[in-house]
Coordinates of C-alpha atoms in Angstrom, one line a residue:
M17 CA 23.1 32.5 15.6
E18 CA 27.2 31.1 15.8
V19 CA 28.0 27.8 14.9
C20 CA 31.2 25.9 15.5
I21 CA 31.8 22.9 13.0
K22 CA 34.7 20.6 13.1
G23 CA 34.4 17.0 11.5
N24 CA 31.4 15.3 12.0
E25 CA 30.5 17.5 15.7
A26 CA 29.3 21.3 16.5
I27 CA 28.9 23.4 19.2
F28 CA 25.6 25.4 18.5
Q29 CA 24.0 27.0 21.6
G30 CA 26.7 26.4 23.8
Q31 CA 25.8 22.5 24.4
P32 CA 27.8 20.2 21.6
W33 CA 26.2 18.1 18.9
K34 CA 27.1 15.3 16.7
Q35 CA 27.1 14.4 13.2
I36 CA 23.7 11.8 11.8
S37 CA 23.8 13.1 8.7
P38 CA 25.8 10.9 5.6
P39 CA 29.0 12.9 4.9
D40 CA 29.3 15.2 2.4
Q41 CA 25.7 14.6 1.3
G42 CA 23.1 16.5 1.8
M43 CA 22.8 19.0 4.2
K44 CA 24.4 18.2 8.0
V45 CA 21.6 17.2 10.2
F46 CA 23.0 17.1 13.8
V47 CA 21.2 16.0 17.2
P48 CA 23.1 16.3 20.8
K49 CA 25.6 14.2 21.3
S50 CA 23.2 13.7 25.1
E51 CA 20.8 12.2 22.6
H52 CA 23.3 10.2 20.2
S53 CA 23.3 7.3 21.7
N54 CA 18.9 7.6 21.8
Y55 CA 19.2 8.0 17.7
N56 CA 21.9 4.7 17.5
R57 CA 19.0 2.6 19.5
L58 CA 16.1 4.1 17.5
K59 CA 18.7 3.3 14.3
N60 CA 18.7 -1.0 15.5
K61 CA 14.8 -0.4 17.0
A62 CA 14.5 0.2 13.1
K63 CA 15.9 -3.4 11.6
T64 CA 12.9 -5.0 13.5
D65 CA 10.1 -2.0 14.0
F66 CA 8.2 -0.2 11.1
H67 CA 7.8 2.3 13.6
A68 CA 11.4 3.3 14.7
G69 CA 12.1 3.1 10.8
Y70 CA 9.1 5.6 10.1
L71 CA 10.7 7.4 12.4
L72 CA 14.3 7.0 11.4
S73 CA 13.2 7.8 7.6
Q74 CA 11.8 11.1 8.3
L75 CA 14.9 12.1 10.4
N76 CA 16.9 11.4 7.9
S77 CA 14.8 13.7 5.4
L78 CA 16.0 16.4 6.4
N79 CA 19.3 16.5 5.2
N80 CA 16.9 17.0 1.2
R81 CA 14.4 19.0 0.6
H82 CA 11.5 16.8 1.1
G83 CA 11.8 16.9 4.2
L84 CA 12.3 20.7 4.6
L85 CA 9.9 21.9 2.3
R86 CA 7.2 19.8 4.0
S87 CA 7.8 21.6 7.4
S88 CA 6.2 24.6 9.4
V89 CA 8.5 28.0 10.5
S90 CA 7.7 29.4 13.6
R91 CA 5.8 32.5 13.0
F92 CA 8.3 34.6 16.3
K93 CA 11.9 32.9 15.2
P94 CA 12.1 32.5 11.7
T95 CA 15.0 30.0 12.2
E96 CA 12.7 27.3 14.8
H97 CA 11.1 25.0 12.2
K98 CA 8.8 21.7 13.2
L99 CA 7.5 19.1 10.3
E100 CA 4.2 17.6 11.2
I101 CA 4.7 13.7 10.5
D102 CA 1.6 10.7 11.2
G103 CA 1.1 10.3 15.4
G104 CA 3.9 12.2 15.8
Y105 CA 6.6 15.4 14.6
I106 CA 10.1 16.5 14.9
C107 CA 11.3 20.6 15.8
Y108 CA 14.6 21.2 14.3
S109 CA 16.4 24.2 14.2
M110 CA 18.5 25.7 11.0
A111 CA 21.3 27.7 11.7
N112 CA 24.7 28.1 9.3
G113 CA 23.2 26.1 6.4
C114 CA 23.1 22.8 9.6
V115 CA 19.8 21.2 11.1
F116 CA 20.0 20.9 14.7
V117 CA 17.6 18.5 15.9
Q118 CA 15.9 19.9 19.2
D119 CA 13.5 16.9 19.6
Y120 CA 11.1 14.5 18.0
D121 CA 8.4 12.0 19.2
L122 CA 6.1 9.2 17.3
A123 CA 3.5 8.7 20.1
R124 CA 2.1 6.3 19.5
N125 CA -2.1 6.4 18.4
K126 CA -4.0 4.2 21.0
S127 CA -7.0 4.1 18.1
E128 CA -9.1 0.9 17.6
N129 CA -8.9 1.8 13.6
K130 CA -5.3 3.9 13.5
T131 CA -2.7 2.8 10.5
A132 CA -0.8 -0.2 11.3
L133 CA 0.4 -3.6 11.0
Y134 CA -2.0 -6.0 13.0
S135 CA -1.7 -10.0 13.2
V136 CA -5.0 -11.9 12.9
S137 CA -6.2 -14.6 14.3
H138 CA -9.4 -16.8 13.9
N139 CA -11.5 -16.9 16.4
K140 CA -14.8 -19.5 17.2
D141 CA -16.4 -16.7 19.2
R142 CA -19.5 -16.9 17.6
R143 CA -19.5 -12.8 18.6
S144 CA -16.4 -12.4 16.5
E145 CA -15.0 -13.9 13.7
W146 CA -11.9 -12.5 14.3
S147 CA -9.5 -11.1 16.5
T148 CA -6.5 -8.3 16.2
M149 CA -3.8 -7.6 17.9
E150 CA -0.8 -4.9 16.9
T151 CA 2.0 -6.4 16.0
K152 CA 5.6 -5.2 14.7
R153 CA 6.5 -7.9 12.7
V154 CA 5.3 -9.9 9.5
W155 CA 4.8 -13.4 11.7
S156 CA 2.3 -15.2 8.8
E157 CA 2.7 -16.0 5.5
H158 CA -0.2 -14.0 4.4
I159 CA -0.4 -9.9 4.7
A160 CA -2.9 -8.4 2.9
V161 CA -2.8 -4.4 2.5
N162 CA -6.6 -2.9 2.4
G163 CA -8.7 -0.9 -0.1
G164 CA -10.9 1.5 2.0
F165 CA -13.3 0.8 4.6
E166 CA -15.4 2.1 7.4
D167 CA -12.9 0.4 10.1
L168 CA -10.4 -2.4 10.6
N169 CA -13.3 -5.2 11.5
T170 CA -14.6 -4.8 8.1
A171 CA -11.3 -4.9 6.0
V172 CA -10.6 -8.1 8.0
N173 CA -13.5 -9.6 7.9
T174 CA -13.7 -8.6 4.1
M175 CA -9.7 -10.5 3.5
P176 CA -9.7 -13.7 3.7
P177 CA -11.7 -14.3 0.7
F178 CA -9.5 -12.3 -2.0
I179 CA -5.6 -14.3 -0.2
E180 CA -7.8 -17.6 -0.6
R181 CA -8.5 -16.5 -4.6
G182 CA -5.7 -15.5 -5.0
Y183 CA -3.0 -18.3 -3.5
K184 CA -5.7 -21.5 -4.1
P185 CA -5.9 -24.3 -4.5
D186 CA -2.9 -24.5 -1.8
T187 CA -4.8 -21.5 0.4
T188 CA -8.0 -21.9 1.8
Q189 CA -10.7 -20.7 3.9
S190 CA -10.0 -23.3 6.6
S191 CA -5.8 -23.3 5.8
I192 CA -6.5 -19.0 6.4
E193 CA -8.0 -19.4 9.4
S194 CA -5.9 -22.1 10.2
S195 CA -3.2 -20.1 10.3
G196 CA -4.5 -16.1 10.5
F197 CA -3.0 -13.8 8.8
T198 CA -1.2 -10.1 8.5
I199 CA -2.8 -6.6 7.7
F200 CA -1.1 -3.5 7.0
Y201 CA -4.8 -1.5 7.9
N202 CA -4.4 1.5 5.6
N203 CA -6.8 3.4 7.3
C204 CA -7.6 5.4 3.9
G205 CA -11.5 5.4 4.5
G206 CA -14.1 5.6 1.0
G207 CA -14.0 9.6 0.5
L208 CA -12.9 11.7 -1.3
D209 CA -9.8 12.4 0.9
S210 CA -9.2 9.1 0.1
S211 CA -9.6 9.3 -3.7
F212 CA -6.9 12.4 -3.5
R213 CA -4.6 10.2 -1.4
E214 CA -4.4 7.2 -4.2
V215 CA -3.4 9.8 -7.3
F216 CA -0.6 11.1 -5.8
D217 CA 0.4 7.7 -4.0
A218 CA -0.6 5.6 -7.8
S219 CA 1.6 8.1 -10.0
I220 CA 4.9 7.5 -11.2
V221 CA 7.1 10.8 -9.8
N222 CA 8.0 12.1 -6.4
P223 CA 8.7 8.6 -4.8
K224 CA 10.2 10.1 -1.6
G225 CA 6.6 12.3 -1.6
G226 CA 5.1 9.9 -0.7
S227 CA 1.1 9.4 1.9
E228 CA 2.6 9.1 5.3
N229 CA 1.4 5.0 5.2
A230 CA 3.2 4.2 2.5
K231 CA 6.6 5.3 4.5
K232 CA 5.1 2.7 7.0
L233 CA 4.3 0.1 4.3
A234 CA 7.9 0.9 3.3
Q235 CA 9.4 0.3 6.1
I236 CA 7.3 -3.2 6.7
I237 CA 8.8 -4.7 3.3
R238 CA 12.6 -3.0 4.3
I239 CA 12.1 -5.0 7.3
E240 CA 10.8 -8.7 6.1
A241 CA 12.9 -7.7 2.6
R242 CA 16.5 -7.3 4.7
A243 CA 15.2 -10.6 6.9
G244 CA 14.8 -12.7 3.5
K245 CA 10.6 -13.6 4.7
E246 CA 9.2 -15.8 1.9
L247 CA 5.4 -13.8 2.3
N248 CA 2.4 -14.0 0.3
W249 CA 1.0 -10.1 -0.6
T250 CA -2.9 -9.8 -1.2
L251 CA -3.7 -5.8 -2.3
H252 CA -7.1 -5.2 -2.6
E253 CA -8.4 -1.6 -4.2
K254 CA -6.4 1.4 -2.6
G255 CA -4.5 -0.8 -1.9
H256 CA -2.7 -1.4 -4.8
A257 CA -1.7 2.3 -5.0
L258 CA -0.1 2.3 -1.5
F259 CA 2.1 -0.6 -2.1
K260 CA 3.1 0.5 -5.2
R261 CA 4.1 3.7 -3.4
A262 CA 6.1 1.7 -0.6
L263 CA 7.8 -0.4 -3.0
Q264 CA 8.9 2.4 -5.1
I265 CA 10.5 4.4 -1.5
A266 CA 11.7 0.9 -0.1
L267 CA 13.6 0.1 -3.4
K268 CA 15.5 3.2 -2.9
E269 CA 16.8 2.1 0.7
L270 CA 17.4 -1.9 -0.4
S271 CA 21.0 -3.0 -1.0
P272 CA 21.7 -5.3 -3.8
K273 CA 21.2 -8.1 -1.3
E274 CA 17.7 -6.9 0.0
I275 CA 16.4 -7.2 -3.2
E276 CA 17.2 -10.2 -3.9
N277 CA 15.7 -11.3 -1.1
L278 CA 11.8 -10.1 -2.2
G279 CA 12.6 -12.8 -4.9
K280 CA 11.0 -15.3 -1.6
Q281 CA 7.4 -12.8 -1.7
K282 CA 4.7 -13.0 -3.9
V283 CA 1.8 -10.9 -4.9
F284 CA -2.2 -11.2 -5.6
Y285 CA -3.8 -8.8 -7.5
A286 CA -7.9 -7.8 -6.2
N287 CA -9.9 -5.9 -7.7
P288 CA -7.3 -2.8 -8.1
T289 CA -8.9 1.1 -8.6
M290 CA -5.5 2.2 -10.4
N291 CA -3.2 0.7 -13.8
L292 CA -1.8 -3.0 -13.0
S293 CA 1.0 -2.8 -15.8
V294 CA 2.5 0.7 -13.7
I295 CA 1.6 -1.4 -10.5
D296 CA 3.4 -4.4 -12.2
H297 CA 6.2 -2.4 -13.1
Y298 CA 8.0 -1.8 -10.0
R299 CA 6.8 -5.5 -8.7
K300 CA 8.7 -7.3 -11.1
K301 CA 11.5 -4.4 -10.6
A302 CA 11.8 -5.9 -7.1
G303 CA 12.2 -9.3 -8.7
M304 CA 8.7 -10.5 -6.7
Q305 CA 6.4 -13.0 -8.2
L306 CA 3.3 -13.1 -9.3
A307 CA 0.7 -15.2 -7.5
P308 CA -0.2 -18.5 -9.2
Q309 CA -3.9 -16.3 -10.0
R310 CA -4.5 -14.2 -12.2
P311 CA -5.8 -10.8 -11.3
L312 CA -8.8 -10.8 -10.0
M313 CA -11.1 -7.6 -11.4
N314 CA -14.7 -7.5 -11.6
E315 CA -15.2 -6.2 -14.9
M316 CA -18.7 -5.0 -14.9
N317 CA -16.9 -2.4 -12.3
L318 CA -16.0 0.6 -14.5
S319 CA -13.5 2.1 -11.9
Q320 CA -11.3 -1.1 -11.9
T321 CA -11.6 -2.2 -15.6
W322 CA -12.3 1.3 -17.8
G323 CA -11.8 3.8 -15.9
T324 CA -8.5 2.8 -14.9
G325 CA -7.2 0.7 -18.4
N326 CA -7.2 -2.1 -16.4
A327 CA -9.7 -3.9 -19.1
I328 CA -6.6 -3.6 -21.1
S329 CA -3.4 -3.6 -18.3
E330 CA -4.9 -6.4 -16.7
I331 CA -4.8 -9.2 -19.7
H332 CA -0.9 -7.4 -20.1
V333 CA -0.3 -8.8 -17.0
S334 CA -1.5 -12.5 -16.8
A335 CA 0.3 -11.9 -20.0
R336 CA 3.4 -11.2 -18.3
Q337 CA 2.6 -14.1 -15.5
M338 CA 2.0 -16.5 -18.0
K339 CA 5.1 -16.1 -19.6
E340 CA 6.8 -16.3 -16.1
Q341 CA 4.7 -19.3 -15.2
G342 CA 4.1 -21.0 -18.0
E343 CA 0.4 -21.9 -19.5
N344 CA -2.0 -23.7 -17.2
G345 CA -5.4 -24.0 -18.2
L346 CA -7.2 -24.7 -14.4
R347 CA -6.1 -21.0 -13.9
N348 CA -6.9 -19.5 -16.7
L349 CA -3.2 -18.7 -18.2
T350 CA -3.6 -19.8 -21.9
P351 CA -3.1 -17.9 -25.1
G352 CA -6.6 -19.1 -26.0
Q353 CA -7.4 -17.7 -22.3
L354 CA -6.1 -14.2 -23.0
T355 CA -7.7 -13.7 -26.8
A356 CA -11.1 -14.8 -24.9
T357 CA -11.0 -12.0 -22.1
G358 CA -10.0 -9.3 -24.6
F359 CA -12.9 -9.9 -26.4
K360 CA -15.2 -10.4 -24.0
R361 CA -14.4 -7.3 -22.9
T362 CA -14.0 -5.4 -26.6
M363 CA -17.8 -7.0 -26.9
M364 CA -18.9 -5.3 -23.4
A365 CA -17.8 -1.8 -24.1
A366 CA -19.4 -2.3 -28.0
V367 CA -22.5 -2.1 -25.9
G368 CA -22.5 1.0 -24.4
A369 CA -21.3 2.6 -27.5
S370 CA -24.2 0.4 -30.1
P371 CA -26.9 2.8 -29.7
Y372 CA -24.5 5.8 -31.0
L373 CA -23.2 3.5 -34.6
I374 CA -26.1 1.2 -36.0
P375 CA -29.0 1.9 -38.1
E376 CA -32.5 4.0 -37.2
A377 CA -34.4 1.7 -37.6
A378 CA -32.8 -1.2 -35.2
L379 CA -32.3 1.9 -32.7
S380 CA -35.6 0.5 -30.8
V381 CA -33.3 -3.1 -30.2
Q382 CA -30.1 -2.3 -29.6
A383 CA -31.5 0.2 -26.9
V384 CA -32.5 -2.8 -24.7
S385 CA -29.4 -3.5 -24.8
F386 CA -27.5 -0.4 -24.2
A387 CA -29.8 0.1 -21.2
T388 CA -29.5 -3.3 -19.5
G389 CA -25.8 -3.8 -19.8
W390 CA -25.5 -0.3 -17.8
A391 CA -27.5 -0.8 -15.6
A392 CA -26.0 -3.7 -14.6
L393 CA -22.7 -1.3 -14.8
V394 CA -24.1 0.7 -12.5
M395 CA -24.8 -1.5 -9.7
S396 CA -22.1 -3.7 -9.5
N397 CA -20.5 -0.1 -8.9
F398 CA -22.5 -0.1 -5.2
G399 CA -19.8 -2.1 -3.0
A400 CA -18.8 -4.8 -5.6
N401 CA -15.3 -3.4 -4.9
S402 CA -15.5 -5.0 -1.6
K403 CA -16.7 -8.0 -2.9
V404 CA -15.4 -11.3 -4.7
I405 CA -17.3 -11.0 -8.2
E406 CA -15.6 -13.7 -11.0
N407 CA -18.9 -13.5 -13.7
G408 CA -22.1 -12.7 -14.8
G409 CA -23.7 -14.6 -11.6
D410 CA -21.5 -13.2 -9.1
M411 CA -22.0 -9.4 -9.8
I412 CA -26.4 -10.4 -10.1
D413 CA -25.9 -12.1 -6.2
H414 CA -24.3 -8.9 -5.4
T415 CA -27.1 -6.5 -7.5
I416 CA -30.1 -8.5 -6.0
N417 CA -28.3 -8.3 -2.9
Q418 CA -27.8 -4.4 -2.8
L419 CA -30.9 -4.0 -3.9
R420 CA -33.2 -5.9 -0.9
Q421 CA -30.4 -3.7 1.4
R422 CA -31.8 -0.8 0.0
A423 CA -35.4 -1.2 -0.2

């Protein structure tokens, strides 16, 4: 298929094309010259609309292997390719080592539970405590990224206690109800597919190959960094992996000034299901601050503590927070508090191991402690990620409520 290229323009299939990819960087990507003005409008819209930013980033990926390897090839025309993206597609041809974009679209999914950015306001009507509206920008002080929930409504109603926990005493339930908040609804669900996606986003390799949700969130981070906005992020459960990958992607795209603006933003970790040391590495690299309160972690929950290594990593992150913000006894940020936390978690681990380490004469007594301890651990893993559980008393209340629901 004959292609004539001159400068940043080309003749392909009998019509003129204009290059949209950076010069001397990867493969050359062209759009029809008649469509170039639409591409420029997309670029301008991407400055304030994360949907447009997501589509633009997918177009830009065509000049490197990330976009090409994710594309399908026509069975009838080997030169025709299609890149499937979340809610849309990009169709293009390849000739003489160049990419010619034929068509692209990002149809807005009308589902009430789609992955998107929502503004959340308190509704005094008893029938609905909170109301949501899809938005293109973060207009509030607080923004949450949720973990696995069955729908948007459940996620919205669960987030306020976590936001309060991270930013108290300045933030309360009343102040959240008054000002509202924003949520990037992570429609990941709670099944096996969701867990695989979390592992993918949590890994430290291939920063441009994250989930589609992470790529959208990266555009939100980029837009708000460019605007220099002060934000309070609350990350919940699987939202940690999503945010970590999005931040990893965004840091590749932001200018030094925009990265400097990220220093105006704070991050709170709530019920993490990935290692905190990994995500906090990127938080620190971005210059973001930690929230005033220590990370929230249910110490009786296996997936939050020992399964992720956070029984140790949370102490490391809290020690880093103490170094950045100074000691604060009211917020459990003192050397003594951290030492006590480490000792307590070590003893909890010893309860599980003790039946195998003690003399046979004392086995019956230790077996009771072993059974009791692990029974509490098992029960705490049913629905515990969606609760603010600070201590054993909270865990007992949660366990009793779970047993009542299952009765």
